[in-house]
């Protein structure tokens, strides 16, 4: 999903998400963002899978 930065307000970037809907995005997630920038938000399924595997291995080592 692409969002467009409308303006910066303090610790938030006000972004247009779809059909004119606006949403606050914490500036710490995109520290160098400027008004007019397009920010892409995506789910990284490979990293999610790796993270779940790591957590599962840790849980198994703790509870065995």
Short mmCIF file of C-alpha atoms in Angstrom, two decimals:
data_model
loop_
_atom_site.label_atom_id
_atom_site.label_comp_id
_atom_site.label_asym_id
_atom_site.label_seq_id
_atom_site.Cartn_x
_atom_site.Cartn_y
_atom_site.Cartn_z
CA UNK A 1 0.00 0.00 0.00
CA UNK A 2 1.29 3.43 -0.88
CA UNK A 3 0.42 6.45 1.26
CA UNK A 4 1.12 10.09 0.45
CA UNK A 5 2.46 12.46 3.10
CA UNK A 6 0.17 15.48 3.26
CA UNK A 7 1.96 17.30 6.07
CA UNK A 8 4.05 16.88 9.19
CA UNK A 9 2.43 17.69 12.54
CA UNK A 10 4.79 17.32 15.49
CA UNK A 11 5.66 13.65 15.93
CA UNK A 12 3.30 12.51 13.15
CA UNK A 13 3.09 12.57 9.39
CA UNK A 14 -0.49 13.03 8.26
CA UNK A 15 -0.85 10.67 5.30
CA UNK A 16 -3.56 10.08 2.73
CA UNK A 17 -4.29 6.36 2.67
CA UNK A 18 -7.07 5.91 0.08
CA UNK A 19 -9.93 7.88 -1.39
CA UNK A 20 -9.05 10.95 0.65
CA UNK A 21 -8.95 9.19 4.03
CA UNK A 22 -6.26 10.56 6.32
CA UNK A 23 -4.24 8.79 9.00
CA UNK A 24 -1.45 9.68 11.45
CA UNK A 25 1.85 7.83 10.95
CA UNK A 26 4.44 8.17 13.72
CA UNK A 27 7.39 10.09 12.28
CA UNK A 28 9.84 7.72 14.02
CA UNK A 29 8.77 5.00 11.54
CA UNK A 30 9.87 7.19 8.61
CA UNK A 31 12.33 9.71 10.11
CA UNK A 32 13.44 11.41 6.85
CA UNK A 33 9.96 11.79 5.33
CA UNK A 34 8.87 15.10 3.80
CA UNK A 35 5.57 16.53 2.61
CA UNK A 36 4.61 15.02 -0.74
CA UNK A 37 6.65 11.83 -0.25
CA UNK A 38 5.10 8.50 -1.16
CA UNK A 39 5.63 5.86 1.54
CA UNK A 40 5.12 2.19 0.76
CA UNK A 41 3.78 -0.01 3.56
CA UNK A 42 4.18 -3.73 2.97
CA UNK A 43 4.10 -7.01 4.86
CA UNK A 44 7.33 -8.95 4.52
CA UNK A 45 6.12 -12.55 4.63
CA UNK A 46 9.65 -14.02 4.50
CA UNK A 47 10.81 -12.05 7.54
CA UNK A 48 7.56 -12.85 9.35
CA UNK A 49 8.10 -16.55 8.74
CA UNK A 50 11.73 -16.34 9.95
CA UNK A 51 10.69 -14.42 13.07
CA UNK A 52 7.98 -16.95 13.94
CA UNK A 53 10.50 -19.77 13.56
CA UNK A 54 13.00 -18.00 15.83
CA UNK A 55 10.35 -17.35 18.49
CA UNK A 56 9.15 -20.95 18.31
CA UNK A 57 12.71 -22.24 18.75
CA UNK A 58 13.23 -19.94 21.72
CA UNK A 59 9.96 -21.05 23.32
CA UNK A 60 10.91 -24.70 22.84
CA UNK A 61 14.32 -24.16 24.44
CA UNK A 62 12.77 -22.39 27.44
CA UNK A 63 9.97 -24.90 28.10
CA UNK A 64 11.82 -28.17 27.45
#
